[in-house]
Short mmCIF file of C-alpha atoms and ligand atoms in Angstrom, two decimals:
data_model
loop_
_atom_site.label_atom_id
_atom_site.label_comp_id
_atom_site.label_asym_id
_atom_site.label_seq_id
_atom_site.Cartn_x
_atom_site.Cartn_y
_atom_site.Cartn_z
CA MET N 1044 -6.04 16.37 -8.06
CA VAL N 1045 -2.97 14.38 -7.12
CA GLY N 1046 -2.43 10.49 -6.78
CA ILE N 1047 -0.20 8.96 -3.94
CA TYR N 1048 0.96 5.96 -2.41
CA LEU N 1049 2.19 3.21 -1.00
CA SER N 1050 3.15 0.15 -2.56
CA GLY N 1051 4.50 -2.71 -2.38
CA THR N 1052 5.03 -4.69 -5.14
CA GLY N 1053 3.34 -2.35 -7.46
CA ASN N 1054 0.28 -3.34 -7.56
CA THR N 1055 -1.21 -0.41 -5.34
CA LYS N 1056 1.18 1.97 -8.07
CA HIS N 1057 -0.67 0.04 -10.96
CA CYS N 1058 -4.36 0.67 -9.36
CA VAL N 1059 -3.48 5.00 -8.47
CA GLU N 1060 -2.17 5.19 -12.19
CA LYS N 1061 -4.40 3.51 -14.12
CA LEU N 1062 -7.26 5.97 -11.98
CA VAL N 1063 -5.83 9.30 -11.52
CA SER N 1064 -4.59 8.87 -15.50
CA MET N 1065 -8.55 8.61 -15.88
CA LEU N 1066 -9.29 10.97 -14.43
CA GLU N 1067 -6.93 13.40 -15.31
CA ASP N 1068 -3.63 11.75 -17.38
CA THR N 1069 -1.97 15.18 -17.03
CA ALA N 1070 -2.25 15.23 -12.77
CA LYS N 1071 1.19 13.84 -11.13
CA ILE N 1072 1.55 10.78 -8.90
CA VAL N 1073 3.94 10.55 -6.78
CA PRO N 1074 4.99 8.05 -4.12
CA LEU N 1075 4.52 8.52 -0.19
CA GLU N 1076 8.52 8.25 0.16
CA ASN N 1077 8.59 11.53 -2.53
CA THR N 1078 11.03 14.24 -0.01
CA GLN N 1079 8.37 16.57 -2.50
CA ILE N 1080 6.07 15.58 -1.43
CA THR N 1081 4.38 18.24 1.43
CA ASN N 1082 4.65 20.74 -1.17
CA ILE N 1083 3.07 18.88 -4.21
CA LEU N 1084 -0.09 18.42 -1.43
CA GLU N 1085 -0.20 21.77 -0.40
CA GLN N 1086 -0.87 22.69 -4.23
CA GLN N 1087 -3.81 20.52 -4.70
CA ASP N 1088 -6.89 20.25 -3.93
CA VAL N 1089 -8.05 16.85 -4.75
CA ILE N 1090 -6.03 14.13 -3.82
CA ILE N 1091 -6.24 10.33 -4.30
CA LEU N 1092 -4.71 8.48 -1.63
CA GLY N 1093 -3.31 4.33 -2.08
CA TYR N 1094 -1.78 1.49 0.10
CA PRO N 1095 -2.30 -2.03 0.82
CA THR N 1096 -3.60 -3.52 3.16
CA GLN N 1097 -2.27 -5.07 5.95
CA PHE N 1098 -3.71 -6.99 8.03
CA SER N 1099 -6.94 -4.79 6.99
CA ASN N 1100 -5.51 -1.91 8.17
CA ALA N 1101 -3.67 1.15 6.37
CA PRO N 1102 -0.08 0.43 7.25
CA PHE N 1103 2.13 2.32 9.17
CA MET N 1104 3.91 4.22 6.80
CA VAL N 1105 0.49 5.16 5.42
CA ARG N 1106 -1.32 6.72 9.30
CA ASP N 1107 2.37 8.04 10.25
CA PHE N 1108 2.26 10.27 7.27
CA ILE N 1109 -1.43 11.06 7.42
CA LYS N 1110 -0.92 12.07 11.18
CA ARG N 1111 2.81 14.15 10.77
CA ASN N 1112 1.27 15.99 8.05
CA ALA N 1113 -2.19 16.75 9.97
CA GLN N 1114 -2.15 20.58 8.70
CA LEU N 1115 -2.21 19.51 5.81
CA TRP N 1116 -5.45 18.26 5.36
CA ARG N 1117 -8.24 20.43 5.66
CA GLY N 1118 -9.98 20.99 3.18
CA LYS N 1119 -9.02 18.98 1.18
CA LYS N 1120 -10.89 16.21 -1.47
CA VAL N 1121 -9.24 12.97 -0.40
CA PHE N 1122 -10.46 9.81 -2.70
CA CYS N 1123 -8.52 6.72 -0.60
CA LEU N 1124 -7.73 3.54 -2.61
CA ASN N 1125 -7.36 0.28 -1.00
CA THR N 1126 -5.75 -2.73 -2.72
CA MET N 1127 -6.03 -5.68 -0.99
CA GLY N 1128 -4.83 -9.77 -1.61
CA LEU N 1129 -8.16 -11.14 -0.36
CA PHE N 1130 -10.10 -9.33 2.46
CA SER N 1131 -9.76 -5.94 3.57
CA GLY N 1132 -13.12 -5.15 5.66
CA ASP N 1133 -12.19 -1.08 6.32
CA GLY N 1134 -9.54 -1.22 3.79
CA THR N 1135 -9.81 2.83 3.22
CA GLY N 1136 -11.70 3.58 6.47
CA CYS N 1137 -8.44 3.25 8.55
CA SER N 1138 -6.93 6.44 6.61
CA ALA N 1139 -10.31 7.99 5.38
CA ARG N 1140 -11.45 8.11 9.23
CA LEU N 1141 -7.96 9.50 10.49
CA LEU N 1142 -8.02 12.19 7.21
CA LYS N 1143 -11.75 13.22 7.91
CA LYS N 1144 -10.02 14.30 12.30
CA TYR N 1145 -8.41 16.64 10.56
CA GLY N 1146 -9.86 17.89 8.57
CA ALA N 1147 -10.40 16.03 5.00
CA GLU N 1148 -13.26 15.06 3.23
CA ILE N 1149 -14.07 12.25 2.95
CA LEU N 1150 -14.78 11.83 -1.11
CA GLY N 1151 -15.51 7.94 -1.46
CA GLY N 1152 -12.88 4.93 -1.53
CA MET N 1153 -11.98 2.00 -3.57
CA GLN N 1154 -10.62 -1.63 -2.32
CA ILE N 1155 -9.20 -3.25 -4.80
CA LYS N 1156 -8.32 -7.50 -5.21
CA MET N 1157 -4.90 -7.97 -6.55
CA PRO N 1158 -2.15 -10.31 -6.31
CA ASP N 1159 -0.43 -11.39 -3.28
CA SER N 1160 2.46 -9.52 -2.05
CA VAL N 1161 3.68 -11.85 1.31
CA CYS N 1162 6.80 -13.56 -0.76
CA ASP N 1163 7.44 -15.46 2.54
CA SER N 1164 4.49 -16.61 2.51
CA LYS N 1165 2.29 -19.52 0.94
CA LEU N 1166 -1.03 -18.64 1.51
CA LEU N 1167 -2.58 -16.80 -0.63
CA LYS N 1168 -0.24 -18.20 -3.22
CA LYS N 1169 -1.87 -18.17 -7.13
CA ASP N 1170 -0.85 -18.84 -10.36
CA ILE N 1171 0.59 -16.57 -13.27
CA LYS N 1172 -2.69 -16.22 -14.96
CA GLN N 1173 -5.27 -15.97 -11.64
CA ASN N 1174 -3.45 -13.08 -11.21
CA ARG N 1175 -3.34 -12.18 -14.88
CA GLN N 1176 -6.84 -12.31 -14.43
CA ILE N 1177 -7.30 -10.90 -10.96
CA VAL N 1178 -5.15 -7.95 -12.65
CA LYS N 1179 -7.68 -8.01 -15.51
CA SER N 1180 -11.06 -8.04 -13.25
CA ALA N 1181 -9.60 -5.01 -11.11
CA ASP N 1182 -8.21 -3.25 -14.52
CA LYS N 1183 -12.21 -3.38 -15.79
CA ARG N 1184 -13.26 -1.76 -12.06
CA ILE N 1185 -11.01 0.46 -12.45
CA GLU N 1186 -12.53 1.41 -15.68
CA GLN N 1187 -15.91 1.76 -14.63
CA ALA N 1188 -14.57 3.82 -11.00
CA ALA N 1189 -13.23 6.58 -13.11
CA GLU N 1190 -16.64 6.63 -15.70
CA GLN N 1191 -18.82 7.20 -12.67
CA ILE N 1192 -16.66 9.58 -10.75
CA LYS N 1193 -16.62 11.41 -13.72
CA ARG N 1194 -20.39 11.33 -13.49
CA GLY N 1195 -20.22 13.35 -9.82
CA LYS N 1196 -20.57 9.56 -8.19
CA TYR N 1197 -18.19 8.13 -6.44
CA PRO N 1198 -18.69 4.14 -4.67
CA LYS N 1199 -18.44 4.09 -1.30
CA GLU N 1200 -16.54 1.05 -0.37
CA GLY N 1201 -14.87 0.30 3.38
CA LEU N 1202 -16.32 3.93 4.20
CA SER N 1203 -19.05 2.24 6.46
CA PHE N 1204 -19.34 1.35 9.68
CA ILE N 1205 -20.67 -2.50 9.28
CA ALA N 1206 -17.02 -2.62 6.93
CA HIS N 1207 -15.36 -0.67 10.32
CA ILE N 1208 -17.14 -3.79 11.91
CA LYS N 1209 -15.48 -6.46 9.24
CA GLY N 1210 -12.73 -4.96 9.51
CA LEU N 1211 -11.74 -4.75 13.36
CA PHE N 1212 -12.92 -8.43 14.53
CA GLY N 1213 -12.60 -10.40 10.76
CA GLN N 1214 -8.60 -9.32 10.85
CA ARG N 1215 -7.79 -5.97 12.82
CA LEU N 1216 -8.26 -7.26 16.39
CA TRP N 1217 -6.25 -10.41 16.12
CA PHE N 1218 -3.17 -8.37 14.45
CA TYR N 1219 -3.27 -6.04 16.71
CA ARG N 1220 0.24 -6.10 17.92
CA LYS N 1221 1.84 -6.80 14.17
CA THR N 1222 0.04 -2.56 13.11
CA ILE N 1223 1.23 -0.92 16.33
CA GLY N 1224 4.18 0.09 14.14
CA TYR N 1225 7.51 -0.07 12.27
CA THR N 1226 8.77 -3.42 12.45
CA ASP N 1227 12.38 -4.25 13.44
CA LYS N 1228 11.61 -8.24 12.26
CA LEU N 1229 13.15 -7.40 9.05
CA LYS N 1230 15.42 -10.08 8.47
CA ILE N 1231 18.84 -10.14 5.53
CA SER N 1232 20.41 -13.79 5.95
CA ASP N 1233 24.12 -14.36 5.03
CA ALA N 1234 23.51 -15.06 0.89
CA CYS N 1235 23.12 -11.45 0.90
CA ILE N 1236 26.18 -10.55 -1.79
CA GLY N 1237 26.00 -6.85 -1.31
CA CYS N 1238 24.55 -5.61 -4.59
CA GLY N 1239 22.13 -2.85 -2.79
CA VAL N 1240 19.51 -2.99 -4.45
CA CYS N 1241 17.86 -3.57 -0.59
CA SER N 1242 18.81 -0.02 0.85
CA LYS N 1243 18.13 1.98 -2.88
CA VAL N 1244 13.90 0.45 -3.08
CA CYS N 1245 13.38 0.83 1.03
CA PRO N 1246 11.24 3.64 0.93
CA MET N 1247 11.82 4.18 4.72
CA LYS N 1248 15.74 3.83 4.44
CA ASN N 1249 15.67 0.79 6.40
CA ILE N 1250 18.83 -1.02 5.70
CA GLU N 1251 22.03 0.34 5.84
CA MET N 1252 24.70 -0.58 3.24
CA ASN N 1253 27.79 -1.81 5.57
CA LYS N 1254 30.86 -3.73 4.52
CA ASN N 1255 29.08 -5.36 2.00
CA ARG N 1256 26.53 -5.85 3.39
CA ALA N 1257 22.31 -5.44 3.90
CA VAL N 1258 21.59 -4.33 7.73
CA PRO N 1259 18.36 -4.04 7.88
CA ARG N 1260 17.37 -1.48 11.23
CA GLU N 1261 13.98 -0.75 12.79
CA ARG N 1262 11.97 1.22 10.37
CA CYS N 1263 10.10 -1.35 8.71
CA THR N 1264 7.01 -0.91 7.35
CA MET N 1265 5.91 -4.71 5.84
CA CYS N 1266 5.84 -3.47 2.27
CA TYR N 1267 7.95 -5.84 0.82
CA ARG N 1268 9.99 -4.24 -1.91
CA CYS N 1269 13.38 -5.09 -1.04
CA ILE N 1270 11.85 -8.94 -0.29
CA SER N 1271 10.44 -9.30 -4.07
CA LEU N 1272 13.78 -8.00 -5.43
CA CYS N 1273 16.48 -8.83 -3.78
CA PRO N 1274 18.01 -11.17 -6.37
CA GLN N 1275 19.43 -13.25 -3.92
CA LYS N 1276 15.84 -13.98 -1.33
CA ALA N 1277 17.98 -13.09 1.23
CA ILE N 1278 15.39 -10.81 2.52
CA THR N 1279 12.31 -12.59 5.26
CA LEU N 1280 9.96 -10.84 7.50
CA LEU N 1281 6.44 -12.58 8.25
CA GLY N 1282 8.46 -16.04 6.88
CA GLU N 1283 11.43 -18.46 7.20
CA LYS N 1284 12.13 -18.05 3.31
CA VAL N 1285 11.78 -16.68 0.23
CA GLN N 1286 8.04 -18.69 -1.42
CA GLU N 1287 7.91 -16.63 -4.49
CA GLN N 1288 8.90 -13.07 -5.58
CA CYS N 1289 5.40 -10.89 -5.92
CA ARG N 1290 5.72 -8.81 -8.38
CA PHE N 1291 3.30 -6.31 -10.46
CA GLU N 1292 5.34 -6.68 -13.51
CA LYS N 1293 4.53 -10.26 -14.42
CA TYR N 1294 0.58 -10.22 -14.17
CA GLU N 1295 0.63 -7.07 -16.91
C1 FMN E 1299 2.31 -7.75 5.44
C2 FMN E 1299 1.56 -7.87 4.60
C3 FMN E 1299 0.04 -8.08 5.28
C4 FMN E 1299 -1.10 -8.05 4.80
N1 FMN E 1299 -2.47 -8.32 4.56
C5 FMN E 1299 -3.40 -8.01 3.78
C6 FMN E 1299 -4.54 -8.38 4.39
O1 FMN E 1299 -5.21 -8.66 5.74
N2 FMN E 1299 -5.93 -8.78 3.67
C7 FMN E 1299 -6.12 -8.72 2.47
O2 FMN E 1299 -6.52 -8.75 1.34
N3 FMN E 1299 -4.22 -8.60 1.58
C8 FMN E 1299 -3.48 -8.46 2.91
N4 FMN E 1299 -2.29 -8.02 2.11
C9 FMN E 1299 -1.27 -8.33 0.97
C10 FMN E 1299 -1.12 -6.84 0.18
O3 FMN E 1299 -2.53 -6.01 -0.16
C11 FMN E 1299 -1.50 -7.13 -1.76
O4 FMN E 1299 -1.49 -7.98 -2.02
C12 FMN E 1299 -1.36 -5.67 -2.24
O5 FMN E 1299 -2.15 -5.45 -3.23
C13 FMN E 1299 0.03 -5.93 -2.27
O6 FMN E 1299 0.07 -4.03 -2.54
P1 FMN E 1299 1.60 -2.97 -3.53
O7 FMN E 1299 1.89 -4.38 -4.81
O8 FMN E 1299 0.87 -1.63 -3.64
O9 FMN E 1299 2.10 -3.13 -2.03
C14 FMN E 1299 -0.95 -7.95 2.99
C15 FMN E 1299 0.37 -8.37 2.57
C16 FMN E 1299 1.32 -7.48 3.57
C17 FMN E 1299 2.94 -6.83 2.78
S1 SF4 E 1300 19.23 -7.26 -2.37
FE1 SF4 E 1300 20.12 -9.09 -1.06
S2 SF4 E 1300 21.76 -8.86 -2.31
FE2 SF4 E 1300 21.29 -7.46 -2.34
S3 SF4 E 1300 22.50 -5.91 -0.68
FE3 SF4 E 1300 19.62 -6.54 -0.13
S4 SF4 E 1300 20.57 -8.71 1.12
FE4 SF4 E 1300 21.90 -7.51 -0.09
S1 SF4 E 1301 12.73 -2.96 4.79
FE1 SF4 E 1301 11.95 -3.69 3.26
S2 SF4 E 1301 9.78 -4.30 3.71
FE2 SF4 E 1301 10.45 -3.09 5.13
S3 SF4 E 1301 9.65 -1.49 4.64
FE3 SF4 E 1301 12.13 -1.75 3.73
S4 SF4 E 1301 11.99 -2.27 1.46
FE4 SF4 E 1301 10.08 -2.73 2.78
#
């Protein structure tokens, strides 16, 4: 077994680590941007794939990764894990349908409510106490799911036809344009001091350092990792101002 994930602010990383370690404590857990990932996946039959919901869809980087490695999935058994701030509909289904198309067997899916990660919007923000409670409930659900899975019973959240309709009409269709590809909308303000953190952490290598300034390219997968870590709060994407730098460690 191997756990693979995309995680911007740490929520999905935590959930994948927790589930995988409860199922097989020696299993590797690697981020999607790991340069060895395809070699690692080739050697494994069972894969836990985790990612955050973005507008009731899988992040473009995840869908792109699945498509670019289409030959890799035949015969693999995949469990899809999707984290969300509030509503995902068929967040797991979005990758599961693609994986199935490329020959994978879908073992099941889990959609887990976690703290919101959109640092430059107030919309879904909760206080730290509420976020800690959300994480506690998520942990409990993962523990219960792991026990079920050990007995051969996999949760199937987000994989049904009804979930597909909910995800599609509940949100995905209305925000279709936001998830159609990578975005060039990342903004970096003059507050940048050229520390290089954003450039180092970006899973897409989407930020270059040029004359002590960070310069975004046009291949952002909207993970919010750089925005959550910039010491100057100089980076924004969907909003105009950083409201809160969301990071999983704050809620442990
Ligand atoms: C661009 C973007 C879009 C999002 N869209 C949704 C959404 O449609 N529904 C939802 O419940 N949460 C949404 N979220 C919240 C994240 O899915 C959620 O906070 C997730 O747990 C973040 O995981 P991470 O820390 O692993 O990146 C969105 C977050 C981002 C950055
Ligand atoms: S993390 Fe912020 S301050 Fe540091 S280089 Fe990036 S944008 Fe500039
Ligand atoms: S530029 Fe920032 S938000 Fe975009 S993919 Fe890179 S780390 Fe994530």
